[in-house]
Every structure is written in C-alpha cells, then in structure tokens.
C-alpha cells in the first residue's frame, strides 16, 4: 500500500495482516496529533499567562479600583481552568471530566467561554456515571489544576508516578489543532513497562481501558510486599510446586500474584465492598477516591496474596499432572488429541497467566486442566467419540476467533468485546461438559448459547 506521494505505508501477502498493520499506524498517528496539539496549546497558554501577568501588574498601578479588582480575577479563573484540565491525568487514561468542564468558569459562576489555554469548557454538566456536578465540584477541578499542572497552564504528561497526580483528573481536554479544528484528548493513568504514567489518549474507550489498569498499578505501588515476605511463608511442598511454574524466576511469579491480588481487591472495592462508595475504576478521578482504594487494599492485600498463592498451587499441580500425561502419550492414534490438548494447556498456563486471568476464573483453571488430562486418558479407549466432541469445540472456536478478528477491525465496542471475552471461558466450560462431565461446569452451558453469543 502506497501513499499519494509514493511512500510505502505497508507490505504484506495477507490483506488481513495489512489491515491490522495500517490500523495500528492510524491509531498512533491520531494519538500523536492529540498529544502534540494539547502540548502546543499548553505552551502557548504559558506564554499568554506570563505576558498577561506582566500586563496585569502594570495595569493595576494605573487603573481604577474596579479595574484592578476585575482583571486579575479574570486571569486567575482562566489559569485555573487551564490547569484543571491537566491536573488529574492518570496513567491509565481515565478522565475526570465534569469537574474539568467547569474549570474555565469564574468564581461567581459566569462562563468565560474559553480559557487562556484555548480549552473550551464543555456545555454539559454530568459525569460518566450520569451524576450532575455541583459548582463546588467545578471549582475543585480548577483548584486541582493549579496544584497539579505546576503552573504550566495546560495538560502535562508525567511518567514514573508514585502517587496520584493532583486532586482531580479531567475527563477530557480540548485544544485547537492544525487548521483550527478542535482536538479533544482523554487523560488517563496508564500502566507501562517503566511504571505508571499520565497520558492524553485519543479516544474515550482507550482512556477507560487504560485507566482501569493504571489505577490498579498505581495503588499496588502503595501496598506492594517484598518478595521475601511472600516466599518465606510458603510451605516446602508449595515452594516445590511454585518453583516449577512457567515463570522465569520466583520474583516474576510473586509480582504477577500481587498484580492479580491487587486487581481482584480493586474490583471488590469498586463494587462497594467494605462499605466503600461504588466507584468504577475506569472513571476514578479524585485523589480522595484513590486514597480510599489504597486504604482498602492495604488492609487486605497480604491476605489476598496468600489466598491467590493457595489457588495457584492447585492450578500448577493440575498443570504438572496434565503435562505428564501429554508427554507419556506416544500413540499415533492420539496424535491429534494430544496436539489439541497441548495447545489448549498453553493458553491456560504460561508466563504471565496469573495477572491476565480474571479473578473469577483463576480457580477454574484447575478444573479445566483436569478435564484436559481426562480427555487424553479417555481418548485412548474411544478415539471416535473424542473426535466428534473435538469437532464441536473446534467449530465454535473458529467462529469465535473470526468474531474477535472482525471486531478488531471495527469501531471500538466495549460491550461486544466483553461478550467475546466471556465466550473464551465458555469454550473451556464446553470442553469440560464434553470430555469430563463428572467435574461439572460453572453454570449451564450449551453449544447453542455460545453460538448465539458469538453471532449476536
């Protein structure tokens, strides 16, 4: 594929692979434009603030009492608006929107229209959860901006965060882009390789995805246990089992366990556990909310870590037993069965699986692995029955993979993506029902239901 100027944008023998490649380039380009526009607006706002401040001081010496009172007040309101829009950006990208919407208002509630940073206050006054924001909330956002932007007058991306940035994170920031069109960015906390960062993302969906992970990662940084504190409490048998995990070393395993524990507890807190007010992690924007989350985690994190370790010992024990049966199966008649089971197991247990497996499914891995082992053992006695059941699973799995691939090329749809993610685990339940019925399933399961979800 070539651009009009002859530049090669991408090459591939697969149209599907090329589409995915170019889609990623497009997302990166949009993100670059958003970040560049917001950064440029912030720099211009700072220049305006400095020049405006000098002009204001000169005017106050010469102007009337009324003039000297009104002009500085206007600058303060505008400056607060600029900072409020960038004060609360999280590493995961979920914004604090409504409060930022009022950041460009005066203390008396009259709209200034557009702040000195070029950010237009939004006209609506509801946050992502539908709750109307009070004028106090809006003023709080302005105050947060003053504290969080360090006087830059705009959104400031930050890296390697160790604490919540500012008091409130805005849901979105808007600035003038190239050609005068309006560019809207979505501040979020993002979990990155080097730590948690505050970024401005190009879409609300990316913001929500990032903020959830970023909030949890930042909170974990406040309560993380030393690896030795975790490993010294393992029994000898548990230590042997955990040492045989697919992780590169014990430290990596412990870190993954802590990530899983922190996410599980954060989800409980977000649902209102422990008397906390229900707050979606995707839209957590206030420092006070974050501190409440950290308090909840600090009181429970160590116990949750050892609960997860106990579950993990069971999972890895079942994994080891299944792996042994796979390696001992040398019959040519079982070649396809063993190959399918090996592939299945590799998607259940791998380096990183603890943190990536949903809290509601981690314990189920033991059952899935046992079902896989029973399948291999029983296939030797009746390979034809195994082949028939395997075809049913394979047919639905192919449909699911096609649906996931198709969704990746469409406009983001959080509800659809959630459904497809759930189907992935329903396919594991279907395997249990077909190959190891005596183990039982988690709820009712049927091919018809799975197919309906895939095609919905």
CSV table of C-alpha atoms in Angstrom, one decimal:
chain,number,residue,atom,x,y,z
A,1,UNK,CA,0.0,0.0,0.0
A,2,UNK,CA,1.4,3.4,-1.0
A,3,UNK,CA,0.5,6.9,-0.1
A,4,UNK,CA,-0.2,9.5,-2.8
A,5,UNK,CA,3.3,10.8,-2.5
A,6,UNK,CA,4.7,7.3,-3.2
A,7,UNK,CA,5.6,6.4,0.4
A,8,UNK,CA,5.2,2.8,1.2
A,9,UNK,CA,2.8,2.5,4.1
A,10,UNK,CA,2.9,-1.2,4.5
A,11,UNK,CA,3.6,-4.5,2.7
A,12,UNK,CA,2.1,-8.0,3.3
A,13,UNK,CA,0.9,-11.0,1.4
A,14,UNK,CA,-2.1,-11.1,3.8
A,15,UNK,CA,-4.8,-8.5,3.3
A,16,UNK,CA,-6.0,-9.1,6.9
A,17,UNK,CA,-2.5,-8.6,8.3
A,18,UNK,CA,-2.1,-5.4,6.2
A,19,UNK,CA,-5.4,-4.0,7.6
A,20,UNK,CA,-4.3,-4.6,11.1
A,21,UNK,CA,-0.9,-3.1,10.5
A,22,UNK,CA,-2.3,0.1,9.0
A,23,UNK,CA,-5.0,0.3,11.7
A,24,UNK,CA,-2.2,0.4,14.3
A,25,UNK,CA,-0.4,3.1,12.3
A,26,UNK,CA,-3.6,5.2,12.1
A,27,UNK,CA,-4.1,4.9,15.9
A,28,UNK,CA,-0.6,6.0,16.6
A,29,UNK,CA,-1.0,9.0,14.2
A,30,UNK,CA,-4.2,10.1,15.9
A,31,UNK,CA,-2.5,9.8,19.3
A,32,UNK,CA,0.4,11.8,18.1
A,33,UNK,CA,-1.8,14.6,16.8
A,34,UNK,CA,-3.8,14.8,20.0
A,35,UNK,CA,-0.7,14.9,22.2
A,36,UNK,CA,1.0,17.4,20.0
A,37,UNK,CA,-2.0,19.7,19.9
A,38,UNK,CA,-2.6,19.7,23.6
A,39,UNK,CA,1.1,20.2,24.3
A,40,UNK,CA,1.3,23.2,21.9
A,41,UNK,CA,-1.8,24.7,23.5
A,42,UNK,CA,-0.3,24.3,26.9
A,43,UNK,CA,3.0,26.0,25.8
A,44,UNK,CA,1.0,28.9,24.2
A,45,UNK,CA,-1.1,29.2,27.3
A,46,UNK,CA,2.0,29.6,29.5
A,47,UNK,CA,3.4,32.3,27.3
A,48,UNK,CA,0.0,34.1,27.4
A,49,UNK,CA,-0.1,33.7,31.2
A,50,UNK,CA,3.3,35.2,31.6
A,51,UNK,CA,2.7,38.1,29.3
A,52,UNK,CA,-0.8,38.6,30.8
A,53,UNK,CA,0.7,38.7,34.3
A,54,UNK,CA,3.1,41.4,33.4
A,55,UNK,CA,0.4,43.5,31.7
A,56,UNK,CA,-1.9,43.0,34.7
A,57,UNK,CA,0.7,44.2,37.1
A,58,UNK,CA,1.3,47.3,35.0
A,59,UNK,CA,-2.4,48.0,34.7
A,60,UNK,CA,-3.0,47.6,38.4
A,61,UNK,CA,-0.7,50.5,39.2
A,62,UNK,CA,-2.6,52.8,36.8
A,63,UNK,CA,-6.2,51.5,36.7
A,64,UNK,CA,-9.2,52.3,38.9
A,65,UNK,CA,-10.1,50.3,42.0
A,66,UNK,CA,-12.8,48.5,40.0
A,67,UNK,CA,-10.4,47.7,37.1
A,68,UNK,CA,-7.7,46.4,39.3
A,69,UNK,CA,-10.1,44.1,41.0
A,70,UNK,CA,-11.7,42.6,37.9
A,71,UNK,CA,-8.7,41.9,35.6
A,72,UNK,CA,-6.6,39.8,38.0
A,73,UNK,CA,-9.7,37.9,38.9
A,74,UNK,CA,-10.3,37.0,35.3
A,75,UNK,CA,-6.7,35.8,34.8
A,76,UNK,CA,-7.0,33.6,37.9
A,77,UNK,CA,-10.1,32.0,36.7
A,78,UNK,CA,-8.7,31.4,33.2
A,79,UNK,CA,-5.4,30.0,34.6
A,80,UNK,CA,-7.3,27.7,36.9
A,81,UNK,CA,-9.3,26.4,34.0
A,82,UNK,CA,-6.2,25.5,32.1
A,83,UNK,CA,-4.5,23.7,34.9
A,84,UNK,CA,-7.6,21.9,36.0
A,85,UNK,CA,-7.9,20.2,32.6
A,86,UNK,CA,-4.5,18.6,33.0
A,87,UNK,CA,-4.2,18.2,36.7
A,88,UNK,CA,-5.7,14.8,37.2
A,89,UNK,CA,-4.5,12.8,34.3
A,90,UNK,CA,-3.9,9.2,35.2
A,91,UNK,CA,-1.5,6.7,33.9
A,92,UNK,CA,-4.3,4.5,32.7
A,93,UNK,CA,-6.1,7.3,30.9
A,94,UNK,CA,-9.5,7.5,32.6
A,95,UNK,CA,-10.5,11.1,32.9
A,96,UNK,CA,-12.3,13.2,35.4
A,97,UNK,CA,-14.3,15.1,33.1
A,98,UNK,CA,-17.1,17.1,34.6
A,99,UNK,CA,-15.1,18.9,37.1
A,100,UNK,CA,-12.7,20.0,34.3
A,101,UNK,CA,-15.6,21.2,32.3
A,102,UNK,CA,-16.2,24.0,34.8
A,103,UNK,CA,-12.5,24.8,35.2
A,104,UNK,CA,-12.9,27.8,32.8
A,105,UNK,CA,-15.7,29.4,34.9
A,106,UNK,CA,-15.3,32.4,37.2
A,107,UNK,CA,-15.9,32.0,40.9
A,108,UNK,CA,-19.2,33.7,40.6
A,109,UNK,CA,-20.4,31.0,38.1
A,110,UNK,CA,-20.3,33.1,34.9
A,111,UNK,CA,-18.8,31.4,32.0
A,112,UNK,CA,-15.6,32.7,30.5
A,113,UNK,CA,-16.2,30.9,27.2
A,114,UNK,CA,-12.7,29.9,26.6
A,115,UNK,CA,-9.7,29.7,28.9
A,116,UNK,CA,-6.3,31.3,28.1
A,117,UNK,CA,-5.1,27.8,27.2
A,118,UNK,CA,-7.6,27.6,24.4
A,119,UNK,CA,-9.6,24.8,26.1
A,120,UNK,CA,-13.3,25.4,25.8
A,121,UNK,CA,-15.4,24.4,28.8
A,122,UNK,CA,-17.9,21.7,27.9
A,123,UNK,CA,-21.5,22.7,28.0
A,124,UNK,CA,-22.8,19.6,29.7
A,125,UNK,CA,-22.6,19.1,33.5
A,126,UNK,CA,-22.8,15.4,34.0
A,127,UNK,CA,-20.0,12.9,34.6
A,128,UNK,CA,-19.6,9.5,33.1
A,129,UNK,CA,-22.0,8.0,35.7
A,130,UNK,CA,-24.7,10.5,35.0
A,131,UNK,CA,-24.3,12.4,38.3
A,132,UNK,CA,-24.6,16.1,37.9
A,133,UNK,CA,-21.6,18.1,39.1
A,134,UNK,CA,-22.1,20.9,41.6
A,135,UNK,CA,-20.4,24.3,41.2
A,136,UNK,CA,-18.2,23.2,44.2
A,137,UNK,CA,-17.0,20.3,42.1
A,138,UNK,CA,-16.2,22.6,39.2
A,139,UNK,CA,-14.2,24.9,41.5
A,140,UNK,CA,-12.5,21.9,42.9
A,141,UNK,CA,-11.3,21.0,39.5
A,142,UNK,CA,-9.9,24.4,39.0
A,143,UNK,CA,-8.0,24.2,42.3
A,144,UNK,CA,-6.7,20.8,41.3
A,145,UNK,CA,-5.4,22.3,38.1
A,146,UNK,CA,-3.5,24.9,40.0
A,147,UNK,CA,-1.9,22.3,42.1
A,148,UNK,CA,-1.3,19.6,39.5
A,149,UNK,CA,0.0,21.4,36.5
A,150,UNK,CA,2.9,23.1,38.2
A,151,UNK,CA,2.0,26.4,36.7
A,152,UNK,CA,2.3,25.2,33.1
A,153,UNK,CA,-1.2,26.3,32.3
A,154,UNK,CA,-2.1,23.0,30.5
A,155,UNK,CA,-2.0,19.2,30.4
A,156,UNK,CA,1.3,17.8,31.4
A,157,UNK,CA,2.0,14.1,30.7
A,158,UNK,CA,4.0,12.5,33.5
A,159,UNK,CA,5.9,9.3,33.9
A,160,UNK,CA,7.0,7.0,36.7
A,161,UNK,CA,4.3,8.2,39.0
A,162,UNK,CA,4.4,7.1,42.6
A,163,UNK,CA,1.3,8.9,43.8
A,164,UNK,CA,-2.0,10.3,42.5
A,165,UNK,CA,-1.3,13.4,40.3
A,166,UNK,CA,-3.2,16.4,41.6
A,167,UNK,CA,-6.6,16.3,43.2
A,168,UNK,CA,-8.9,15.7,40.2
A,169,UNK,CA,-8.2,14.3,36.8
A,170,UNK,CA,-10.3,15.8,34.0
A,171,UNK,CA,-12.3,13.5,31.7
A,172,UNK,CA,-11.1,15.3,28.6
A,173,UNK,CA,-9.1,18.3,27.4
A,174,UNK,CA,-9.8,20.2,24.2
A,175,UNK,CA,-7.5,22.5,22.2
A,176,UNK,CA,-7.1,24.0,18.8
A,177,UNK,CA,-5.4,21.6,16.4
A,178,UNK,CA,-3.9,22.2,13.0
A,179,UNK,CA,-6.1,24.2,10.7
A,180,UNK,CA,-8.1,25.5,13.6
A,181,UNK,CA,-10.2,22.3,14.2
A,182,UNK,CA,-10.9,21.2,17.7
A,183,UNK,CA,-8.8,18.3,19.1
A,184,UNK,CA,-10.0,16.5,22.2
A,185,UNK,CA,-7.7,14.4,24.3
A,186,UNK,CA,-8.6,12.0,27.1
A,187,UNK,CA,-6.3,12.0,30.1
A,188,UNK,CA,-5.6,8.6,31.7
A,189,UNK,CA,-3.4,6.8,34.1
A,190,UNK,CA,-1.6,4.1,32.1
A,191,UNK,CA,0.3,1.0,33.3
A,192,UNK,CA,3.6,0.9,31.4
A,193,UNK,CA,6.8,-1.1,31.4
A,194,UNK,CA,8.6,1.6,33.3
A,195,UNK,CA,5.8,2.3,35.7
A,196,UNK,CA,2.6,4.3,35.8
A,197,UNK,CA,2.2,7.4,33.6
A,198,UNK,CA,-0.3,10.1,33.0
A,199,UNK,CA,-1.1,10.2,29.3
A,200,UNK,CA,-3.5,12.0,26.9
A,201,UNK,CA,-5.2,9.4,24.8
A,202,UNK,CA,-7.1,9.8,21.5
A,203,UNK,CA,-10.4,8.2,22.5
A,204,UNK,CA,-12.7,7.7,25.5
A,205,UNK,CA,-12.6,3.9,25.1
A,206,UNK,CA,-8.8,3.8,25.2
A,207,UNK,CA,-9.0,6.1,28.2
A,208,UNK,CA,-11.3,3.7,30.0
A,209,UNK,CA,-9.2,0.6,29.2
A,210,UNK,CA,-6.0,2.3,30.3
A,211,UNK,CA,-7.3,4.0,33.4
A,212,UNK,CA,-8.6,0.7,34.9
A,213,UNK,CA,-5.2,-0.9,34.7
A,214,UNK,CA,-3.3,2.3,35.6
A,215,UNK,CA,-5.3,2.9,38.8
A,216,UNK,CA,-4.7,-0.6,40.0
A,217,UNK,CA,-1.0,-0.4,39.1
A,218,UNK,CA,-0.6,2.9,41.0
A,219,UNK,CA,-2.4,1.5,44.0
A,220,UNK,CA,-0.3,-1.6,44.0
A,221,UNK,CA,2.8,0.6,44.2
A,222,UNK,CA,1.5,1.8,47.6
A,223,UNK,CA,0.9,-1.6,49.1
A,224,UNK,CA,3.4,-4.0,47.3
A,225,UNK,CA,5.0,-6.6,49.5
A,226,UNK,CA,8.7,-7.5,49.4
A,227,UNK,CA,9.2,-10.8,47.5
A,228,UNK,CA,10.9,-12.3,50.6
A,229,UNK,CA,7.9,-11.6,52.7
A,230,UNK,CA,5.8,-13.7,50.4
A,231,UNK,CA,8.1,-16.6,49.7
A,232,UNK,CA,9.2,-17.1,53.4
A,233,UNK,CA,5.7,-18.1,54.2
A,234,UNK,CA,5.5,-20.9,51.6
A,235,UNK,CA,5.5,-24.5,52.8
A,236,UNK,CA,8.1,-26.8,51.4
A,237,UNK,CA,5.6,-28.6,49.1
A,238,UNK,CA,4.2,-25.3,47.9
A,239,UNK,CA,7.6,-23.9,47.2
A,240,UNK,CA,8.5,-27.0,45.1
A,241,UNK,CA,5.2,-26.7,43.1
A,242,UNK,CA,5.6,-23.0,42.5
A,243,UNK,CA,9.3,-23.4,41.5
A,244,UNK,CA,8.1,-25.5,38.5
A,245,UNK,CA,5.9,-22.7,37.2
A,246,UNK,CA,6.5,-21.3,33.6
A,247,UNK,CA,7.7,-18.0,35.1
A,248,UNK,CA,11.4,-17.1,34.6
A,249,UNK,CA,12.0,-16.8,38.3
A,250,UNK,CA,10.3,-16.6,41.7
A,251,UNK,CA,10.4,-12.8,41.7
A,252,UNK,CA,8.4,-12.6,38.5
A,253,UNK,CA,5.8,-15.1,39.8
A,254,UNK,CA,5.4,-13.2,43.1
A,255,UNK,CA,4.9,-9.9,41.2
A,256,UNK,CA,2.3,-11.5,39.0
A,257,UNK,CA,0.5,-12.8,42.1
A,258,UNK,CA,0.5,-9.4,43.6
A,259,UNK,CA,-0.9,-7.8,40.4
A,260,UNK,CA,-3.7,-10.4,40.4
A,261,UNK,CA,-4.5,-9.8,44.1
A,262,UNK,CA,-4.5,-6.0,43.7
A,263,UNK,CA,-6.8,-6.2,40.7
A,264,UNK,CA,-9.2,-8.6,42.5
A,265,UNK,CA,-9.4,-6.3,45.6
A,266,UNK,CA,-9.8,-3.2,43.4
A,267,UNK,CA,-12.7,-4.8,41.7
A,268,UNK,CA,-14.3,-5.6,45.1
A,269,UNK,CA,-13.7,-2.0,46.2
A,270,UNK,CA,-15.2,-0.6,43.0
A,271,UNK,CA,-18.3,-2.7,43.7
A,272,UNK,CA,-18.8,-1.2,47.1
A,273,UNK,CA,-17.2,-3.8,49.3
A,274,UNK,CA,-16.2,-2.8,52.8
A,275,UNK,CA,-18.7,0.0,52.9
A,276,UNK,CA,-16.9,2.0,50.2
A,277,UNK,CA,-19.0,4.0,47.8
A,278,UNK,CA,-19.1,2.2,44.4
A,279,UNK,CA,-16.7,3.9,42.0
A,280,UNK,CA,-15.8,2.4,38.6
A,281,UNK,CA,-12.1,2.0,38.2
A,282,UNK,CA,-12.5,3.3,34.7
A,283,UNK,CA,-13.7,6.7,36.0
A,284,UNK,CA,-11.8,7.0,39.2
A,285,UNK,CA,-10.7,10.7,39.1
A,286,UNK,CA,-10.4,12.1,42.5
A,287,UNK,CA,-7.4,11.8,44.9
A,288,UNK,CA,-9.9,11.1,47.7
A,289,UNK,CA,-11.3,8.1,45.8
A,290,UNK,CA,-7.8,6.8,45.1
A,291,UNK,CA,-6.8,7.1,48.8
A,292,UNK,CA,-9.9,5.2,49.8
A,293,UNK,CA,-8.9,2.4,47.3
A,294,UNK,CA,-5.4,2.3,48.7
A,295,UNK,CA,-6.7,2.0,52.3
A,296,UNK,CA,-8.9,-0.9,51.2
A,297,UNK,CA,-6.0,-2.7,49.6
A,298,UNK,CA,-3.6,-2.0,52.4
A,299,UNK,CA,-5.9,-3.7,54.9
A,300,UNK,CA,-6.4,-6.8,52.7
A,301,UNK,CA,-3.6,-7.2,50.2
A,302,UNK,CA,-1.3,-9.5,52.1
A,303,UNK,CA,-4.1,-11.9,52.9
A,304,UNK,CA,-5.3,-11.9,49.3
A,305,UNK,CA,-1.8,-12.6,48.1
A,306,UNK,CA,-1.6,-15.8,50.1
A,307,UNK,CA,-5.1,-16.8,49.1
A,308,UNK,CA,-4.1,-16.5,45.5
A,309,UNK,CA,-0.9,-18.5,46.2
A,310,UNK,CA,-3.0,-21.3,47.6
A,311,UNK,CA,-5.2,-21.3,44.4
A,312,UNK,CA,-2.1,-21.2,42.3
A,313,UNK,CA,-0.6,-24.3,44.0
A,314,UNK,CA,-3.7,-26.2,43.0
A,315,UNK,CA,-3.5,-24.9,39.4
A,316,UNK,CA,0.1,-25.8,38.9
A,317,UNK,CA,-0.4,-29.2,40.5
A,318,UNK,CA,-3.1,-29.9,37.9
A,319,UNK,CA,-0.9,-28.4,35.2
A,320,UNK,CA,2.0,-30.7,36.1
A,321,UNK,CA,-0.2,-33.8,36.1
A,322,UNK,CA,-1.7,-32.9,32.7
A,323,UNK,CA,1.7,-32.2,31.2
A,324,UNK,CA,2.9,-35.6,32.4
A,325,UNK,CA,0.0,-37.4,30.7
A,326,UNK,CA,0.7,-35.5,27.5
A,327,UNK,CA,4.4,-36.4,27.5
A,328,UNK,CA,3.6,-40.1,28.1
A,329,UNK,CA,1.1,-40.3,25.3
A,330,UNK,CA,3.1,-41.7,22.3
A,331,UNK,CA,0.3,-43.5,20.4
A,332,UNK,CA,-0.2,-42.3,16.8
A,333,UNK,CA,-3.9,-42.7,17.2
A,334,UNK,CA,-3.8,-40.0,19.9
A,335,UNK,CA,-1.6,-37.6,17.9
A,336,UNK,CA,-4.4,-35.1,17.1
A,337,UNK,CA,-5.9,-35.3,20.6
A,338,UNK,CA,-2.6,-34.7,22.3
A,339,UNK,CA,-1.7,-31.9,20.0
A,340,UNK,CA,-5.0,-30.1,20.7
A,341,UNK,CA,-4.7,-30.6,24.4
A,342,UNK,CA,-1.2,-29.3,24.4
A,343,UNK,CA,-2.3,-26.2,22.6
A,344,UNK,CA,-5.2,-25.7,25.0
A,345,UNK,CA,-3.0,-26.0,28.0
A,346,UNK,CA,-0.5,-23.5,26.6
A,347,UNK,CA,-3.3,-20.9,26.6
A,348,UNK,CA,-4.2,-21.6,30.2
A,349,UNK,CA,-0.8,-21.7,31.9
A,350,UNK,CA,2.1,-19.6,30.7
A,351,UNK,CA,4.4,-16.8,31.9
A,352,UNK,CA,2.1,-14.0,32.9
A,353,UNK,CA,-1.1,-16.1,33.2
A,354,UNK,CA,-1.8,-15.2,36.8
A,355,UNK,CA,-2.2,-11.5,36.2
A,356,UNK,CA,-4.0,-12.0,32.9
A,357,UNK,CA,-6.6,-14.5,34.2
A,358,UNK,CA,-9.8,-12.9,35.5
A,359,UNK,CA,-10.2,-13.2,39.3
A,360,UNK,CA,-13.4,-15.1,38.7
A,361,UNK,CA,-11.7,-17.7,36.5
A,362,UNK,CA,-8.3,-18.4,38.2
A,363,UNK,CA,-9.7,-21.2,40.4
A,364,UNK,CA,-11.5,-22.7,37.4
A,365,UNK,CA,-8.1,-23.3,35.7
A,366,UNK,CA,-7.6,-26.4,37.9
A,367,UNK,CA,-10.9,-27.9,36.6
A,368,UNK,CA,-10.0,-27.0,33.0
A,369,UNK,CA,-6.6,-28.7,33.3
A,370,UNK,CA,-8.1,-31.8,34.9
A,371,UNK,CA,-10.6,-32.1,32.1
A,372,UNK,CA,-7.8,-31.9,29.6
A,373,UNK,CA,-6.0,-34.7,31.3
A,374,UNK,CA,-9.1,-36.9,31.4
A,375,UNK,CA,-9.7,-36.2,27.8
A,376,UNK,CA,-6.3,-37.7,26.8
A,377,UNK,CA,-6.8,-40.7,29.1
A,378,UNK,CA,-10.2,-41.5,27.7
A,379,UNK,CA,-9.4,-40.8,24.1
A,380,UNK,CA,-7.3,-44.0,24.0
A,381,UNK,CA,-10.4,-46.1,24.8
A,382,UNK,CA,-12.7,-44.4,22.3
A,383,UNK,CA,-11.0,-42.1,19.8
A,384,UNK,CA,-14.1,-41.8,17.7
A,385,UNK,CA,-16.2,-40.2,20.5
A,386,UNK,CA,-13.3,-37.9,21.3
A,387,UNK,CA,-13.1,-36.8,17.6
A,388,UNK,CA,-16.8,-36.0,17.5
A,389,UNK,CA,-16.7,-33.9,20.6
A,390,UNK,CA,-13.5,-32.2,19.5
A,391,UNK,CA,-15.1,-31.1,16.2
A,392,UNK,CA,-17.9,-29.3,18.1
A,393,UNK,CA,-15.3,-27.4,20.1
A,394,UNK,CA,-13.2,-26.6,17.1
A,395,UNK,CA,-16.2,-25.3,15.1
A,396,UNK,CA,-17.2,-22.9,17.8
A,397,UNK,CA,-13.6,-21.9,18.5
A,398,UNK,CA,-13.1,-21.0,14.8
A,399,UNK,CA,-16.3,-18.9,14.8
A,400,UNK,CA,-15.1,-17.1,18.0
A,401,UNK,CA,-11.7,-16.4,16.6
A,402,UNK,CA,-13.2,-15.0,13.4
A,403,UNK,CA,-15.5,-12.8,15.5
A,404,UNK,CA,-12.6,-11.5,17.6
A,405,UNK,CA,-10.7,-10.8,14.4
A,406,UNK,CA,-13.6,-9.0,12.8
A,407,UNK,CA,-14.2,-6.9,15.9
A,408,UNK,CA,-10.6,-5.8,15.9
A,409,UNK,CA,-11.2,-4.1,12.5
A,410,UNK,CA,-14.4,-2.4,13.6
A,411,UNK,CA,-15.1,0.7,15.7
A,412,UNK,CA,-14.4,0.0,19.4
A,413,UNK,CA,-17.4,-1.6,21.1
A,414,UNK,CA,-16.8,-2.3,24.8
A,415,UNK,CA,-20.0,-4.4,25.2
A,416,UNK,CA,-19.1,-6.6,22.2
A,417,UNK,CA,-15.6,-7.1,23.4
A,418,UNK,CA,-16.8,-8.1,26.9
A,419,UNK,CA,-19.1,-10.7,25.4
A,420,UNK,CA,-16.3,-12.2,23.2
A,421,UNK,CA,-14.0,-12.3,26.2
A,422,UNK,CA,-16.6,-14.2,28.2
A,423,UNK,CA,-17.1,-16.7,25.2
A,424,UNK,CA,-13.4,-17.6,25.6
A,425,UNK,CA,-14.1,-19.0,29.0
A,426,UNK,CA,-17.4,-20.6,28.0
A,427,UNK,CA,-15.5,-22.6,25.4
A,428,UNK,CA,-13.4,-24.0,28.3
A,429,UNK,CA,-16.6,-24.9,30.1
A,430,UNK,CA,-17.9,-26.6,27.0
A,431,UNK,CA,-14.7,-28.8,26.9
A,432,UNK,CA,-15.5,-29.8,30.5
A,433,UNK,CA,-19.0,-30.8,29.6
A,434,UNK,CA,-17.9,-32.8,26.6
A,435,UNK,CA,-14.8,-34.5,27.9
A,436,UNK,CA,-15.1,-34.7,31.7
A,437,UNK,CA,-18.8,-34.3,32.6
A,438,UNK,CA,-18.2,-35.6,36.2
A,439,UNK,CA,-16.2,-32.5,37.0
A,440,UNK,CA,-19.2,-30.3,36.5
A,441,UNK,CA,-19.5,-26.8,34.8
A,442,UNK,CA,-19.8,-23.3,36.2
A,443,UNK,CA,-23.5,-22.7,35.2
A,444,UNK,CA,-25.4,-24.0,32.3
A,445,UNK,CA,-23.5,-24.5,29.1
A,446,UNK,CA,-24.6,-25.4,25.6
A,447,UNK,CA,-23.3,-25.0,22.0
A,448,UNK,CA,-26.5,-23.1,21.1
A,449,UNK,CA,-25.8,-20.4,23.8
A,450,UNK,CA,-22.2,-20.0,22.8
A,451,UNK,CA,-23.1,-19.7,19.1
A,452,UNK,CA,-25.8,-17.2,19.9
A,453,UNK,CA,-23.3,-15.0,21.8
A,454,UNK,CA,-20.7,-15.2,19.0
A,455,UNK,CA,-23.3,-14.2,16.4
A,456,UNK,CA,-25.1,-11.6,18.4
